Structure formats: structure tokens, C-alpha cells
């Protein structure tokens, strides 16, 4: 395999809504370059990019795939991504290592669902970007309307480079505004004829060409001067201006193609070769140490692992970008995160599942390496004389949580191990054992993502599993003060037990005054692991209970607080004053006082108007204006309190507080109410009392389950 030098490597990522044609375009780009001699199709389950069995089953991309093509002495690395927002983790990692984002717009629909979500990742890094209008051959293609939607969403930086001729079923032409040529395709597509622009298009083409010249001049003072002098710019000068504009995230060029009919991708690749920035043209990489690391061939050797795949029968494949220097077979590198030494036994250029061995890769290039022992996604590998960590990829927060159970209990132990492997491959799948809920909780981006996890567990790891709704971590507390006492006395056989306590139990709140009417001897403030406090006062007068028994009483209370009297949930925010009692010279001991403390507390708690509290989340729901009503109605059925609504461009931002118990499958239902046009964020806000009818039901269910 040929080694390309750093000036001749371009890294692009294909982004866009599902079914816009990313995978088809990737296939076409390989075919155009002669790297494959037959084009596969997504439905034919034979594309280079969608090679996983689950992708064949679902006929869509689920994983990001690294491929490459070669166009006029340049190597273009292509990362094809899934469009569904359940798999946005793959977008996050791919955008991170790409140098140009190629955003596909389905010309049938214009800007679609989930676009903002993807765009946020581009914007975050100000990545050079271009738009490609695909499916111009489709009978429903509407270039003008799609263009309008792109302009209104992405603003003045969108820059028309081409427009289509004979859009729709007879699509066969592109007017190129940079070259001022008419590209005419035969019905089979492929290499077009380059013709003069037809007379009938001249006015329009001239006008748009002039706009393009201005756009190219805008980004650089010298070009601006040149433009004022000459009244125009030549092609090279325009390319220079566009390149600067792209690098500064101020020009988003627009191209026209039909990926399916193999029309226009060659011209687009030519532009990527000549104008799109390569890794060495873009800003230095930031390290976690806060330093800049230049993308330089003579710099120290630094690799950044952006993706990990665990292939059955093959082992772990790590995908990396050469951030600086060059990597060769046989190199020994140090993992910045854990100090382990990794040897590069083989290096690959990747085309889907096809591995092309290569001896070295230079700065900017993307590649794969097999069987690294201690290296995961987001790790940095460093050569001698340097030890830096590249700023990690920030993966999105999980949106959906489910408890996982093995159908066969002998598989219980394997669950964690397999989930760990799945997490290595996809960091947006997380899992955690909740000792509170006594459930293993798996978190994903949505229902489809969860279905993929289930598929992998069953098909790859042969584990039969089910997902069930996680329990809600309720809390219990009280609402009034109760004064109570309990005598624990046991005299059957042997040594007896005796302990008697008097206590006041009341709700605790931050900043409340010290209790009155008691004699405070000692105060303990306990920050409970599960939130809230227990404040415990020893108010014993005249030594009626030995000080050494007070910790036992407190322990008894704590034990009850760990398993609340109403539903077995944790108790929080109570204050207890132990102010009287009795002990027995022989029969009193720690256990007796622990039991007395526990029972007195339980008795008081039940009389103190106890309340079940539920976790409430703060929701930010971003929704297109016309769907506001539907989303609000749905939120209201979920017992939400609407805190406010703000306008955000064409969107409305609803801020609400919603009980966690009501957020079951919210991702899915919001998607179906809005056809995926809304997004949301949630975070824990507070614990709040549940309504009386729900309290009754919870207590009833708990008592039922106890019997
Ligand atoms: N008419 C037409 N269909 C296309 C074009 N590109 C892709 N498609 C079809 O759109 C569907 C989705 O394509 P795919 O490449 O899987 O889209 P992706 O989800 O963006 O990767 C497939 O059935 C393709 O055949 C195109 O240029 N024109
Ligand atoms: Mg795809």
C-alpha cells in the first residue's frame, strides 16, 4: 500500500440524517477512484461501509466506518457515520478526528431531523464543513427549497459552488460556479463531459459566480485588495480564499450530487483534494496539559485512539489518528493514561472490515492497529521524549436507563464482563450496579441503541437477557414532630435484654434553630450517603442511659433509615433528640438499645405524617415552535411543572420539572410526537413529595411484595 505524505491526506467525515445517502456516497467515492470495481448497495447488504451483520439486518449504518479513496494523488480518508441520533457517540468521535465535515442534505427534504444535534459537534470544534445536496435525481428532489432550509439554518457562511440542471428523474447536469463549466453526465454517471455553460443559464451562472468571488475575497485582506483592483479573482485566488474561509468556519461550500447515479462525486473529491484543509493546515491539537501540539511531520510521535472495535475471531482493533510525527511497524509507544508500553506489531489502512497492511503512517493519517493490550478509546500513545494526552472526545450523556437481567441466572456473572466489552467499543453505553436499587443499570442514548446492545449480547456473546424498567430511588421523610418512647425487654431464658428510650423525632431542614426544651449534651450531624441528613442529639440528663449506649441507639435509627418504614426506601432529613430512658444494671447492652432505638424511631416515624419523596428532573426540551403545544400537553400528562418557555431562534426552549418516574421512554415518545425534531436534556433537580394517591399505591405495592 502506498504511503501518502502529509500534504496529500484529507480526512473527511460523512454526516447527515438517516437515508440521506452517506453510505451510498462512500461506495461511489471508492468506485469512482477504481478502488472497487462494482458498487454495492445498502439494501443489497454489500457495501464496503455497512459490513456488520446487524447493519445488514437493519439496512442502515450503526457504526462509524473508516474507508479510504484515492483521487488525483491524494488520499481521502472517509469516515461514514450513522445518522440516527441514538448513535451520536459515533458522530462525536468521528468529527473529532476528521478535518472536514461533509454534511449530506437529502434534496427531497432539506434540513431534517437531528441535524442540530450533529451540527453541535461540528460547531464545538469549528470544524471546516461543506454541504452536499444528494438525491438530485429523485423525482421529489427540490433543490431550491432545500437550499433555503440550509441557508436559514446555517446562515451566511453557506456558499453555493454549484447548482443542478434537469433536477429530478432526468438529472444529468451541474453548473460549476468556481470553474464556470457545465458538467454533463451520461445516464450511467461517472466521468462527465465538461462543456461551456449553456446560453440560457449564463445570466444566473454569472450572478452566482460573482457572489462566489466576493465570498472568496471576504476572508483575506490581500484577496480583498486584489478583488477591488481587478474586480474579480481567478480560480486559484478563489480557491485560496475559500480554503481560508473553510479553515475559519466562515465558508461552508455547497455541492450537488447523485450518489446513487454516480454523478458529481468526482468534482467534489477534486475540491476536497485542492481546497479542503488537511490535518497540517488546521489548528494545533490541544493537550490535557493545556498545551498546543502542532501537526508536524518532524514533531514527536503522538497517536490518538478515537475508536475501538472488538471483532469476534480477531480481537481488539484500535482506530487512531497520527496527531504528530509518524508511526512505523515495530515502534514502541507509551500509553499516556496508564504508562503501559504498547508495541505496534502491524499497521493497517482500513476499508471497512478489510485491513490493508502498511509500514508507516504520517501525521494526519488515520489507521488501525490490532491487539493493543492496555489502550482504549480516548487514550494517547506517545513516542520517546514526549508524554502528552490529547484532549479526549466528550461523549454525550446517556438518555435512557434500563435494568438488565440474565434470563439464565448462571449468566449473572458474565453480564458485567460483556457490558465492559460493549462499553469499550461504544462509550455511550454505560452500566453501573446500583446497590440501592439492587439492579444492574444499563444506560444508552435511546431505545434503538438499547436494542443494539441486546442484539450484541445475544448474537455475539450468546447471552439471553431482558431489560426491565429500573426501580425508582424513592426517599421517605416526615412532616411533623412526634414524641415517643419504646421499651425493649426480653427475659426468656439466659441473660435478658433491657433498654428503654424516649425521643423526639422531627423533620430536619437546612438552617433550622437548635431544639429548645431539652438539654443538649452532644450533637452529631450525619451527611447521608443517599442525600439529606440525620441530626442526632444526646439530651440525656442525670445519666439515666450510659453515654456508651447512645451510639447503639443511633445505629438502630440508621438501620431503620436504610430501610424506611413505608416502602423500604432510604429515609432522609430527620432530627432526633434522645432525652430520657432507663437502663438495667445487668440486662442492658448494645443490642438492647439498638433495638429500642430502632423501634422507637419507627413508631415515631409512622405517626409523624410520613411522606414518600421522588426524584424530580429538570428538563430542557428544545422544540420547533409549531410543535410546542403537543410537547407541552405530553409534559403535563407526565405530572410536569412548566418553569418557563423561551424563544431560541425558530425553536422554543421549555424548562420543566418532571418526576423521574414519569420519564420512562421519554426519548422515544418525544421523538414520535415531533418526528424527531425536538431534543432534550435532563438532570437531577430535587426530591419532592409524591401525590397522595401514588403514595398509597407505593405503600400498598411494598406491603404486597413483603408478604
Ligand atoms: N434516488 C436516490 N437514492 C439514493 C441516493 N443516494 C442514496 N439513495 C438511497 O437512499 C437510501 C439510503 O441510502 P444510504 O446510503 O443507506 O443512506 P445513509 O443512511 O445516509 O447512509 C438507499 O436506499 C439508497 O439507495 C441518490 O443519490 N439518489
Ligand atoms: Mg449509512
XYZ file of C-alpha atoms and ligand atoms in Angstrom:
736
model
C 0.000 0.000 0.000
C 1.214 3.436 -0.904
C 2.268 5.807 1.869
C 0.906 9.291 1.217
C 2.786 12.291 2.533
C 1.119 14.660 4.979
C 0.257 17.225 2.305
C -1.725 14.661 0.340
C -4.003 13.294 3.039
C -7.514 14.599 3.657
C -9.794 13.308 6.388
C -13.490 13.736 5.858
C -16.467 12.569 7.843
C -19.814 11.936 6.143
C -22.629 13.292 8.285
C -26.341 13.778 7.852
C -29.765 12.395 8.556
C -30.532 8.711 8.100
C -31.070 7.753 4.461
C -29.546 10.919 3.074
C -27.115 8.652 1.206
C -23.850 8.741 3.172
C -23.060 5.062 2.808
C -24.009 5.137 -0.871
C -21.754 8.160 -1.412
C -18.830 6.432 0.315
C -19.307 3.456 -2.014
C -19.461 5.762 -5.035
C -16.270 7.572 -3.990
C -14.405 4.257 -3.855
C -15.875 3.168 -7.170
C -15.077 6.447 -8.923
C -11.455 6.057 -7.874
C -11.358 2.490 -9.196
C -10.694 1.001 -5.752
C -13.712 -1.253 -6.113
C -14.987 -2.409 -9.487
C -18.600 -2.856 -8.560
C -20.821 -0.680 -6.422
C -22.631 -2.372 -3.561
C -25.926 -1.074 -2.235
C -27.254 -0.724 1.273
C -30.281 -2.895 0.549
C -28.076 -5.400 -1.277
C -26.145 -5.668 2.033
C -22.831 -5.495 0.197
C -21.390 -2.021 0.741
C -17.836 -1.627 1.989
C -19.047 0.579 4.826
C -22.045 -1.262 6.300
C -20.325 -4.596 6.858
C -21.662 -5.606 10.272
C -24.342 -8.283 10.403
C -26.628 -6.036 12.422
C -26.270 -3.298 9.778
C -27.358 -5.786 7.144
C -30.284 -6.830 9.278
C -31.443 -3.252 9.754
C -30.284 -1.912 6.390
C -28.693 1.143 7.927
C -25.372 2.212 9.428
C -24.943 1.703 13.153
C -21.176 2.049 13.480
C -18.829 4.625 12.051
C -16.627 3.057 9.401
C -13.204 4.119 8.193
C -12.567 3.809 4.454
C -10.251 5.466 2.043
C -10.240 6.527 -1.537
C -7.559 7.958 -3.792
C -8.237 10.870 -6.071
C -5.577 12.517 -8.218
C -2.652 11.649 -5.959
C -4.483 12.488 -2.793
C -5.647 10.017 -0.226
C -9.062 10.843 1.173
C -9.881 9.038 4.407
C -13.637 8.772 4.720
C -15.465 8.118 7.955
C -19.031 7.091 7.242
C -21.315 7.657 10.229
C -24.779 6.516 11.268
C -27.387 9.264 11.032
C -29.704 8.183 13.825
C -29.252 10.197 16.966
C -29.135 7.028 19.053
C -25.669 6.554 17.602
C -24.456 10.105 18.007
C -21.479 8.828 20.001
C -20.047 7.607 16.690
C -20.553 11.108 15.291
C -18.776 12.660 18.275
C -15.667 10.527 17.809
C -15.603 10.775 14.017
C -15.984 14.551 13.932
C -13.184 14.792 16.469
C -10.584 13.290 14.109
C -11.911 14.483 10.756
C -10.533 17.688 9.281
C -13.520 18.419 7.043
C -17.153 17.612 7.784
C -19.183 16.701 4.714
C -22.812 17.208 5.608
C -25.256 15.424 3.301
C -28.588 17.028 2.653
C -31.281 14.884 1.111
C -32.611 17.216 -1.589
C -36.055 15.663 -1.155
C -36.329 17.030 2.358
C -33.765 19.767 3.004
C -32.639 20.159 6.615
C -34.006 17.227 8.595
C -34.417 15.693 11.957
C -31.466 15.521 14.286
C -29.409 17.969 12.231
C -28.838 20.322 15.162
C -27.556 17.510 17.293
C -24.912 16.626 14.729
C -24.148 20.263 13.953
C -23.422 20.950 17.631
C -20.434 18.617 17.425
C -19.131 20.399 14.337
C -19.634 23.815 15.876
C -17.983 22.876 19.114
C -14.689 22.418 17.290
C -15.337 24.925 14.486
C -14.562 22.171 12.043
C -14.277 23.096 8.374
C -17.528 21.958 6.786
C -19.270 21.602 3.449
C -22.780 20.658 2.400
C -23.525 18.118 -0.289
C -27.016 18.026 -1.755
C -27.709 14.429 -2.683
C -30.540 12.581 -4.438
C -30.947 15.317 -7.043
C -32.089 12.506 -9.362
C -35.045 11.701 -7.127
C -38.466 12.616 -8.578
C -39.212 14.516 -5.364
C -35.903 16.367 -5.266
C -36.345 20.087 -4.575
C -33.022 21.866 -4.689
C -34.312 25.413 -4.202
C -36.424 24.585 -1.153
C -33.626 22.509 0.355
C -31.180 25.330 -0.249
C -33.486 27.750 1.533
C -33.708 25.463 4.560
C -29.934 25.104 4.693
C -29.394 28.847 4.373
C -31.886 29.668 7.070
C -30.446 27.080 9.422
C -26.748 27.627 8.838
C -26.656 31.255 7.815
C -24.464 33.355 5.619
C -21.476 31.028 5.638
C -23.287 28.642 3.285
C -21.741 29.202 -0.125
C -23.127 27.947 -3.387
C -20.426 26.266 -5.507
C -22.766 24.525 -7.935
C -26.373 24.169 -8.913
C -28.164 21.296 -10.654
C -29.597 21.179 -14.189
C -32.572 18.989 -15.027
C -33.157 18.128 -11.420
C -35.447 15.109 -10.817
C -35.603 11.877 -12.767
C -33.704 13.311 -15.707
C -30.935 14.842 -13.580
C -27.779 14.941 -15.663
C -26.025 18.256 -15.199
C -24.203 20.518 -12.789
C -23.263 24.138 -13.333
C -19.993 24.707 -11.503
C -19.629 28.294 -10.314
C -15.937 28.075 -9.475
C -14.801 26.628 -12.786
C -17.690 28.198 -14.717
C -18.274 24.944 -16.569
C -21.248 22.745 -17.336
C -20.677 19.137 -16.243
C -22.890 16.873 -18.284
C -23.371 13.228 -17.296
C -24.378 10.233 -19.348
C -27.178 8.132 -17.797
C -24.554 5.796 -16.241
C -22.893 8.690 -14.449
C -19.151 8.553 -13.901
C -16.882 10.994 -15.721
C -18.839 13.945 -17.100
C -18.299 15.950 -20.264
C -17.001 19.438 -19.462
C -18.937 21.897 -21.588
C -19.386 25.654 -21.760
C -22.326 26.873 -19.724
C -25.458 26.925 -21.931
C -26.560 30.376 -23.001
C -29.865 30.016 -21.141
C -28.002 29.613 -17.825
C -25.414 32.342 -18.393
C -27.153 35.152 -16.501
C -27.839 33.058 -13.449
C -24.382 31.483 -13.510
C -22.641 34.870 -13.837
C -24.590 36.349 -10.979
C -23.855 33.404 -8.688
C -20.221 33.336 -9.802
C -19.823 36.956 -8.758
C -21.334 36.185 -5.384
C -18.841 33.346 -5.012
C -15.925 35.628 -5.910
C -16.994 38.075 -3.227
C -17.366 35.296 -0.717
C -13.873 34.035 -1.522
C -12.386 37.538 -1.237
C -14.042 38.288 2.105
C -11.804 36.017 4.104
C -8.451 37.600 3.471
C -7.238 41.188 3.276
C -4.852 40.608 0.383
C -7.528 38.889 -1.646
C -9.933 41.679 -0.830
C -7.470 44.255 -2.174
C -6.849 42.177 -5.249
C -10.567 41.917 -5.815
C -11.042 45.689 -5.571
C -8.159 46.207 -8.001
C -9.229 43.674 -10.631
C -12.964 43.497 -9.969
C -12.651 39.726 -9.891
C -10.420 36.817 -8.788
C -9.034 33.935 -10.794
C -9.706 30.311 -9.913
C -6.560 29.847 -7.808
C -7.197 33.007 -5.853
C -10.765 31.929 -5.230
C -9.594 28.533 -4.016
C -7.185 30.246 -1.666
C -9.957 32.433 -0.243
C -12.326 29.511 0.136
C -9.656 27.498 1.876
C -9.075 30.284 4.405
C -12.825 30.673 4.852
C -13.296 26.952 5.445
C -10.485 26.846 7.948
C -12.087 29.717 9.877
C -15.517 28.075 9.765
C -16.802 31.022 7.753
C -17.407 29.349 4.407
C -19.485 26.191 4.032
C -19.303 25.300 0.319
C -22.330 23.593 -1.260
C -22.004 20.775 -3.810
C -24.539 18.876 -5.901
C -24.547 15.115 -6.473
C -26.474 11.963 -7.077
C -24.604 9.306 -5.107
C -26.842 6.604 -6.491
C -26.303 7.536 -10.138
C -22.607 8.290 -9.633
C -22.879 11.937 -10.639
C -20.833 14.760 -9.138
C -18.683 12.914 -6.627
C -15.531 13.290 -8.736
C -15.770 17.077 -8.782
C -16.471 17.072 -5.045
C -13.389 14.931 -4.410
C -11.301 17.251 -6.572
C -12.413 20.147 -4.373
C -11.560 18.178 -1.223
C -8.077 17.494 -2.659
C -7.392 21.081 -3.598
C -9.292 23.225 -1.146
C -10.427 21.342 1.956
C -7.817 21.647 4.703
C -5.626 18.712 5.636
C -4.579 17.966 9.202
C -1.397 20.004 8.885
C -3.406 23.065 7.802
C -5.632 23.150 10.844
C -5.175 24.441 14.348
C -2.745 22.612 16.639
C -4.198 19.919 18.848
C -4.913 20.791 22.475
C -3.479 18.544 25.131
C -4.983 17.862 28.539
C -1.946 19.624 29.950
C -3.285 22.753 28.217
C -0.523 22.912 25.644
C -0.657 23.075 21.884
C 0.716 20.224 19.848
C 1.449 21.169 16.246
C 0.545 18.727 13.482
C 4.082 18.360 12.233
C 5.857 15.557 10.437
C 9.085 16.366 12.262
C 7.344 16.561 15.632
C 7.318 13.832 18.281
C 5.299 10.686 17.634
C 1.777 11.017 19.070
C -1.265 8.850 18.238
C -4.794 9.389 19.475
C -7.188 6.431 19.655
C -10.655 7.592 18.634
C -12.433 4.286 18.323
C -12.168 0.689 19.441
C -13.798 -2.297 17.798
C -13.837 -5.799 19.190
C -14.178 -8.156 16.287
C -15.033 -11.762 17.016
C -12.174 -14.085 15.971
C -9.826 -11.154 15.580
C -9.664 -9.276 18.850
C -9.359 -5.617 19.587
C -8.817 -3.167 16.750
C -7.873 0.376 17.748
C -8.500 3.182 15.268
C -6.218 6.146 15.625
C -5.155 9.451 14.141
C -1.493 10.361 13.884
C -1.532 13.707 15.654
C 2.162 14.387 15.220
C 5.242 12.716 13.708
C 4.909 9.313 12.058
C 4.265 5.781 13.222
C 6.073 2.702 11.904
C 5.664 -1.015 12.359
C 7.833 -2.091 15.293
C 7.516 1.195 17.202
C 7.182 1.039 20.944
C 4.893 3.659 22.389
C 3.849 4.649 25.864
C 0.213 4.936 26.798
C -0.140 8.361 28.405
C -3.105 7.303 30.540
C -1.610 4.235 32.197
C 2.109 4.224 31.409
C 1.948 0.835 29.689
C 4.225 0.156 26.736
C 2.477 -0.859 23.523
C 4.280 -2.346 20.547
C 2.937 -1.674 17.070
C 3.171 -5.131 15.522
C 1.167 -4.385 12.405
C -0.329 -1.231 10.943
C -3.351 -1.077 8.704
C -5.103 1.238 6.338
C -8.740 0.323 6.777
C -11.541 -0.097 4.256
C -14.493 -1.282 6.290
C -13.557 -4.715 7.537
C -10.727 -5.012 5.022
C -7.308 -4.467 6.519
C -4.552 -3.250 4.221
C -1.147 -3.735 5.868
C 1.164 -0.729 5.614
C 4.618 0.042 7.006
C 4.085 3.546 8.216
C 1.549 6.313 8.536
C 2.390 10.001 8.775
C 0.911 12.946 10.624
C -2.756 13.494 9.867
C -3.419 9.981 8.632
C -5.969 7.578 10.101
C -5.300 3.897 10.579
C -5.856 0.800 12.646
C -3.726 -1.360 14.888
C -4.605 -4.790 16.291
C -4.337 -6.195 19.795
C -3.116 -3.284 21.893
C -3.086 -4.620 25.439
C -3.924 -1.650 27.604
C -5.229 1.013 25.265
C -8.818 2.177 24.969
C -10.713 4.865 23.131
C -9.545 8.365 24.146
C -6.060 7.187 25.065
C -2.930 8.814 23.679
C 0.146 6.819 22.652
C 3.453 8.677 22.742
C 6.881 8.028 21.331
C 10.142 8.740 23.121
C 10.810 12.217 24.523
C 7.190 13.182 24.935
C 4.362 12.358 27.277
C 1.146 14.231 26.493
C -2.535 13.416 26.492
C -4.691 14.620 23.638
C -7.903 16.328 24.744
C -10.431 13.467 24.930
C -13.663 13.095 22.975
C -16.622 14.197 25.031
C -19.330 11.624 24.599
C -22.961 12.587 25.116
C -24.681 11.878 28.401
C -26.894 8.792 28.438
C -30.596 9.432 27.929
C -32.214 6.119 28.745
C -31.698 3.776 31.677
C -32.847 0.185 31.977
C -32.142 -2.646 34.390
C -30.672 -5.727 32.769
C -31.303 -9.285 33.867
C -29.860 -12.535 32.599
C -32.632 -14.959 31.712
C -30.427 -17.750 32.931
C -29.185 -16.860 36.419
C -25.927 -18.747 35.860
C -25.058 -15.984 33.369
C -25.299 -13.260 36.030
C -21.555 -13.064 36.476
C -20.913 -12.673 32.760
C -23.138 -9.613 32.383
C -20.565 -7.162 33.727
C -17.756 -8.616 31.662
C -19.719 -8.428 28.417
C -21.043 -4.945 29.167
C -17.463 -3.855 29.712
C -16.555 -5.064 26.220
C -19.548 -3.285 24.744
C -18.604 -0.096 26.592
C -15.061 -0.300 25.223
C -16.484 -0.256 21.718
C -19.179 2.273 22.415
C -18.548 4.655 25.256
C -22.113 5.910 25.115
C -23.201 2.580 26.573
C -22.548 2.744 30.305
C -23.520 0.451 33.154
C -23.469 0.526 36.904
C -24.650 -1.707 39.702
C -26.971 0.238 41.963
C -26.690 -1.128 45.459
C -29.705 0.978 46.363
C -31.972 -0.479 43.682
C -30.166 -3.824 43.671
C -30.235 -3.692 39.892
C -27.587 -3.560 37.182
C -28.480 -0.440 35.229
C -27.532 -0.052 31.568
C -27.684 3.438 30.062
C -27.958 4.216 26.366
C -28.933 7.031 24.020
C -32.354 5.595 23.223
C -34.446 2.562 22.513
C -32.787 1.599 19.257
C -29.390 1.858 20.900
C -30.682 -0.434 23.644
C -31.932 -2.884 21.026
C -28.435 -2.932 19.526
C -26.927 -3.709 22.945
C -29.404 -6.557 23.318
C -28.598 -7.825 19.834
C -24.860 -7.843 20.561
C -25.340 -9.611 23.889
C -27.483 -12.287 22.292
C -25.781 -12.740 18.932
C -22.139 -12.018 19.634
C -21.845 -13.127 23.255
C -24.677 -15.705 23.285
C -26.264 -14.358 26.461
C -30.015 -14.359 26.854
C -31.038 -11.178 28.561
C -34.000 -8.917 29.167
C -34.314 -5.265 30.022
C -36.764 -4.186 32.692
C -37.765 -0.802 33.973
C -35.381 0.320 36.715
C -36.827 0.891 40.148
C -37.222 4.483 41.197
C -34.982 5.551 44.088
C -37.687 6.927 46.352
C -36.953 8.541 49.698
C -39.028 8.799 52.860
C -39.312 11.610 55.323
C -41.682 13.066 57.913
C -43.698 16.236 58.235
C -44.301 16.828 61.948
C -42.738 16.297 65.336
C -43.606 13.230 67.391
C -42.586 12.475 70.948
C -42.371 8.769 71.667
C -40.823 6.065 73.785
C -40.087 2.371 73.472
C -39.150 -0.237 75.996
C -37.314 -3.316 74.800
C -37.409 -6.083 77.354
C -36.661 -9.753 76.939
C -36.299 -12.236 79.767
C -36.830 -15.651 78.262
C -34.024 -17.961 79.485
C -30.360 -16.950 79.969
C -29.320 -13.308 80.083
C -32.116 -10.794 79.496
C -32.193 -7.655 77.349
C -33.373 -4.302 78.520
C -33.350 -0.818 77.037
C -35.832 1.990 77.116
C -35.598 5.274 75.213
C -37.619 8.469 74.947
C -37.092 10.512 71.831
C -38.466 13.401 69.835
C -38.356 12.949 66.093
C -38.967 15.841 63.716
C -38.397 16.949 60.132
C -34.970 18.494 59.535
C -34.319 21.423 57.246
C -31.198 23.424 56.492
C -30.674 26.315 58.906
C -33.285 25.280 61.484
C -32.723 26.602 65.025
C -31.397 24.370 67.775
C -34.093 22.457 69.665
C -35.442 24.008 72.858
C -36.807 22.387 75.977
C -34.081 19.766 76.022
C -30.623 19.665 77.493
C -28.192 19.214 74.623
C -25.099 17.264 75.617
C -23.859 16.181 72.234
C -24.838 16.675 68.597
C -23.971 14.540 65.552
C -24.683 15.732 62.032
C -24.612 12.832 59.631
C -24.496 13.503 55.905
C -26.366 10.557 54.495
C -24.827 8.735 51.541
C -28.174 8.872 49.763
C -28.645 12.589 50.299
C -30.116 14.601 53.143
C -29.160 14.470 56.808
C -29.732 12.820 60.130
C -29.114 15.146 63.074
C -28.840 13.231 66.308
C -28.836 14.825 69.758
C -27.881 13.226 73.026
C -30.054 15.102 75.543
C -29.847 12.585 78.374
C -29.934 14.145 81.825
C -28.637 12.611 85.037
C -27.050 9.580 83.377
C -30.306 7.655 83.012
C -28.754 5.999 79.971
C -24.993 5.496 79.839
C -23.263 7.604 77.175
C -21.802 4.383 75.731
C -25.309 3.237 74.674
C -26.071 6.361 72.656
C -24.131 5.151 69.562
C -26.202 1.944 69.677
C -29.425 3.925 69.676
C -28.116 5.960 66.749
C -27.157 2.755 64.919
C -30.684 1.395 65.395
C -32.113 4.597 63.895
C -29.685 4.433 60.975
C -30.653 0.868 60.232
C -34.287 1.882 60.006
C -33.324 4.841 57.853
C -31.666 2.475 55.398
C -34.919 0.655 55.029
C -37.702 3.154 55.575
C -40.920 2.136 57.323
C -43.208 2.967 54.380
C -41.605 1.333 51.345
C -38.144 0.239 52.399
C -36.599 3.297 50.677
C -33.935 5.440 52.294
C -35.110 7.951 54.903
C -33.710 11.473 54.841
C -33.840 14.764 56.675
C -34.831 13.917 60.211
C -33.678 15.197 63.553
C -33.799 13.023 66.676
C -33.424 14.130 70.290
C -32.975 11.257 72.776
C -33.866 12.866 76.070
C -34.802 10.149 78.558
C -34.821 6.416 79.151
C -33.941 3.638 81.542
C -31.277 1.012 81.774
C -30.859 -2.150 83.774
C -27.654 -2.943 85.640
C -27.386 -6.475 84.207
C -29.621 -6.778 81.151
C -28.812 -3.540 79.288
C -26.394 -3.902 76.390
C -25.701 -2.518 72.916
C -28.166 -4.763 71.148
C -30.981 -3.943 73.515
C -30.515 -0.200 72.981
C -30.120 -0.609 69.248
C -33.450 -2.412 69.080
C -35.115 0.123 71.354
C -33.747 2.991 69.231
C -34.884 1.398 66.000
C -38.392 0.624 67.207
C -38.910 3.974 68.878
C -37.830 5.674 65.678
C -40.099 3.549 63.501
C -43.046 4.200 65.805
C -42.437 7.944 65.758
C -41.882 7.980 62.017
C -45.215 6.359 61.243
C -47.045 8.868 63.416
C -45.132 11.861 62.068
C -47.169 12.230 58.888
C -44.598 10.423 56.752
C -44.133 11.249 53.082
C -42.614 9.434 50.176
C -40.321 11.664 48.108
C -39.491 11.046 44.480
C -36.584 12.257 42.357
C -37.558 15.107 40.087
C -35.583 16.019 36.983
C -35.113 19.361 35.383
C -35.861 19.086 31.681
C -34.779 21.397 28.869
C -36.795 20.500 25.804
C -35.901 22.253 22.566
C -38.819 22.081 20.180
C -39.861 23.725 16.901
C -42.453 26.402 17.534
C -45.309 24.633 15.777
C -44.898 21.554 17.966
C -44.831 23.425 21.263
C -48.469 22.634 22.112
C -48.120 18.894 21.543
C -44.965 18.649 23.604
C -46.494 20.693 26.444
C -49.598 18.517 26.525
C -47.444 15.436 26.782
C -45.350 17.001 29.556
C -48.495 17.773 31.511
C -49.637 14.168 31.402
C -46.259 13.408 32.977
C -47.019 15.473 36.087
C -44.594 18.194 34.996
C -44.368 21.712 36.299
C -43.553 24.102 33.473
C -40.950 26.547 34.779
C -40.715 28.711 31.682
C -40.600 28.918 27.914
C -38.013 30.915 25.970
C -37.649 31.546 22.268
C -34.419 30.237 20.709
C -34.432 31.186 17.046
C -37.145 29.127 15.401
C -37.256 26.936 18.468
C -38.863 27.168 21.854
C -36.982 26.031 24.918
C -39.324 24.553 27.513
C -37.948 24.334 31.022
C -39.878 21.919 33.161
C -39.609 19.848 36.285
C -40.766 16.278 35.823
C -40.705 13.307 38.185
C -38.235 10.637 37.094
C -40.981 8.026 37.375
C -42.809 9.785 34.543
C -39.820 9.919 32.213
C -39.930 6.295 31.213
C -39.164 6.105 27.475
C -39.385 9.870 27.122
C -36.733 9.824 24.372
C -38.907 7.571 22.265
C -42.135 9.370 22.901
C -40.684 12.843 22.270
C -39.271 11.528 19.028
C -42.628 10.188 17.932
C -44.557 13.323 18.923
C -42.150 15.565 16.991
C -40.936 13.184 14.273
C -37.539 13.571 15.885
C -37.399 17.346 15.573
C -37.020 18.032 19.274
C -34.180 17.283 21.621
C -33.924 17.330 25.377
C -31.528 17.334 28.270
C -32.327 16.242 31.769
C -30.608 16.482 35.100
C -31.489 15.654 38.650
C -33.107 18.606 40.402
C -34.545 17.611 43.764
C -36.618 15.235 45.809
C -40.282 16.191 46.091
C -43.284 14.561 47.773
C -45.354 12.231 45.601
C -49.118 12.889 45.329
C -51.231 11.044 47.966
C -52.716 8.529 45.518
C -49.274 7.490 44.358
C -48.035 7.278 47.939
C -50.896 4.950 48.744
C -50.144 2.760 45.771
C -46.427 2.555 46.558
C -47.111 1.559 50.160
C -49.653 -0.980 49.013
C -47.240 -2.473 46.459
C -44.466 -2.641 49.037
C -46.597 -4.386 51.613
C -47.744 -6.774 48.925
C -44.175 -7.605 47.952
C -43.180 -8.094 51.608
C -45.807 -10.767 52.189
N -32.606 8.356 -5.700
C -31.530 8.325 -4.956
N -31.469 7.491 -3.914
C -30.350 7.482 -3.168
C -29.246 8.304 -3.454
N -28.292 8.063 -2.514
C -28.782 7.113 -1.700
N -30.015 6.756 -2.086
C -30.867 5.735 -1.468
O -31.248 6.155 -0.188
C -31.275 5.051 0.707
C -30.384 5.344 1.903
O -29.044 5.407 1.480
P -27.847 5.193 2.486
O -26.609 5.309 1.683
O -28.042 3.984 3.301
O -28.044 6.463 3.405
P -27.350 6.805 4.792
O -28.315 6.385 5.845
O -27.170 8.268 4.765
O -26.068 6.047 4.842
C -30.826 3.832 -0.069
O -31.942 3.101 -0.459
C -30.113 4.429 -1.262
O -30.206 3.625 -2.405
C -29.335 9.163 -4.578
O -28.420 9.912 -4.905
N -30.499 9.143 -5.280
Mg -25.303 4.771 6.247
